[in-house]
Tab-separated table of C-alpha atoms in Angstrom:
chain	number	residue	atom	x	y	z
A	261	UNK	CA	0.000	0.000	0.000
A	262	UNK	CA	1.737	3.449	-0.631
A	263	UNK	CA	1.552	6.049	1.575
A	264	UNK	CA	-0.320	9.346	0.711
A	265	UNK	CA	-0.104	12.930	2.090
A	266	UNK	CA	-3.376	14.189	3.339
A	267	UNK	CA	-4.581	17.952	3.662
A	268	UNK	CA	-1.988	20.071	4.925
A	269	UNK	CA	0.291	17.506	4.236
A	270	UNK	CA	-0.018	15.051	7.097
A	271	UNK	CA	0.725	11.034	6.178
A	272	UNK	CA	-2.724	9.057	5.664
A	273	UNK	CA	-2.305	5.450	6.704
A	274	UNK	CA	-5.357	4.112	4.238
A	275	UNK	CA	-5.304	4.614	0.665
A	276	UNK	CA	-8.684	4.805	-0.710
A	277	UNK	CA	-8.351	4.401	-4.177
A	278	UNK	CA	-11.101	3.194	-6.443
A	279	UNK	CA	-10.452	0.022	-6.144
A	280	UNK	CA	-9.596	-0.744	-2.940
A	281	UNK	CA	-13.061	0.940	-2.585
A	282	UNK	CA	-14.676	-1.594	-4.668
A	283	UNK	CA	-12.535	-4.854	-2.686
A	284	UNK	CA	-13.782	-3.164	0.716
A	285	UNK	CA	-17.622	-2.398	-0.391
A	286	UNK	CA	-17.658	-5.717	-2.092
A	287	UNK	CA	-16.080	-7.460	1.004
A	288	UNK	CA	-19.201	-5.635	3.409
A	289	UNK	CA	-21.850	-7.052	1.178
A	290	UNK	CA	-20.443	-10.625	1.245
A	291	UNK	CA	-20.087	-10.458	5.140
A	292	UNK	CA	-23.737	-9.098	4.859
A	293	UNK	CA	-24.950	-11.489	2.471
A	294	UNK	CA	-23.586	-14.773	4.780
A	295	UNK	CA	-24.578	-13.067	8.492
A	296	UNK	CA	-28.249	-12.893	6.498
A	297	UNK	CA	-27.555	-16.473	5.385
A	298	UNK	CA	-26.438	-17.529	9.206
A	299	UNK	CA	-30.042	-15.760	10.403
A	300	UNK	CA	-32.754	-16.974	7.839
A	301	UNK	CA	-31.118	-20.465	7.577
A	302	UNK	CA	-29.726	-20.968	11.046
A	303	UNK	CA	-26.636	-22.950	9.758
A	304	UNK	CA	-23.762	-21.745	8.191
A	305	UNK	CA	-24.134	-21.683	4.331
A	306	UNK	CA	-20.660	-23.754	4.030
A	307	UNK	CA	-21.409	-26.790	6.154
A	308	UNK	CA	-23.480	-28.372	4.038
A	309	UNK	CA	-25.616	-31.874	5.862
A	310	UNK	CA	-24.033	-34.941	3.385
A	311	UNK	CA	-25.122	-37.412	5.636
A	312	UNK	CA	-28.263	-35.658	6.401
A	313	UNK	CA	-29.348	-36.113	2.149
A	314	UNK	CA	-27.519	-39.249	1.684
A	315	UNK	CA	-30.264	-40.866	4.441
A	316	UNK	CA	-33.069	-38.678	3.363
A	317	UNK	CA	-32.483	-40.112	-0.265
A	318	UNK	CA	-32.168	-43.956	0.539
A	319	UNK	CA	-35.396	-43.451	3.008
A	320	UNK	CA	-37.172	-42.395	-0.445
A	321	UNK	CA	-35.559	-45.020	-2.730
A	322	UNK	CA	-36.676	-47.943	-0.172
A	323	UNK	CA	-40.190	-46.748	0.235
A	324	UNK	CA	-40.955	-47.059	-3.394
């Protein structure tokens, strides 16, 4: 990250170029996006139940 001089020509330690802008915003609406995920769901969107579909499928495949 370079370093550059604010107002009056005092060091700024962020440098908010366009598109570290974009990287940050985008990063916010991801975190956004999986704390909604976490809420509605009530599991977290990357530990997906394997076992849980693996029995639910060979329940339905023996009943018929």
């Amino acid at each position: 990250m370079s370093t550059i001089l604010g107002p009056g020509g005092t060091q700024q330690i962020f440098d908010f170029s366009k598109s570290n802008l974009v990287l940050m915003v985008g990063g916010q609406i991801l975190f956004i996006v999986f704390l909604l995920m976490i809420v509605f769901f009530g599991t977290v969107p990357l530990s997906f139940p394997a076992d849980a579909v693996r029995n639910m499928i060979s329940r339905n495949n023996s009943k018929s």
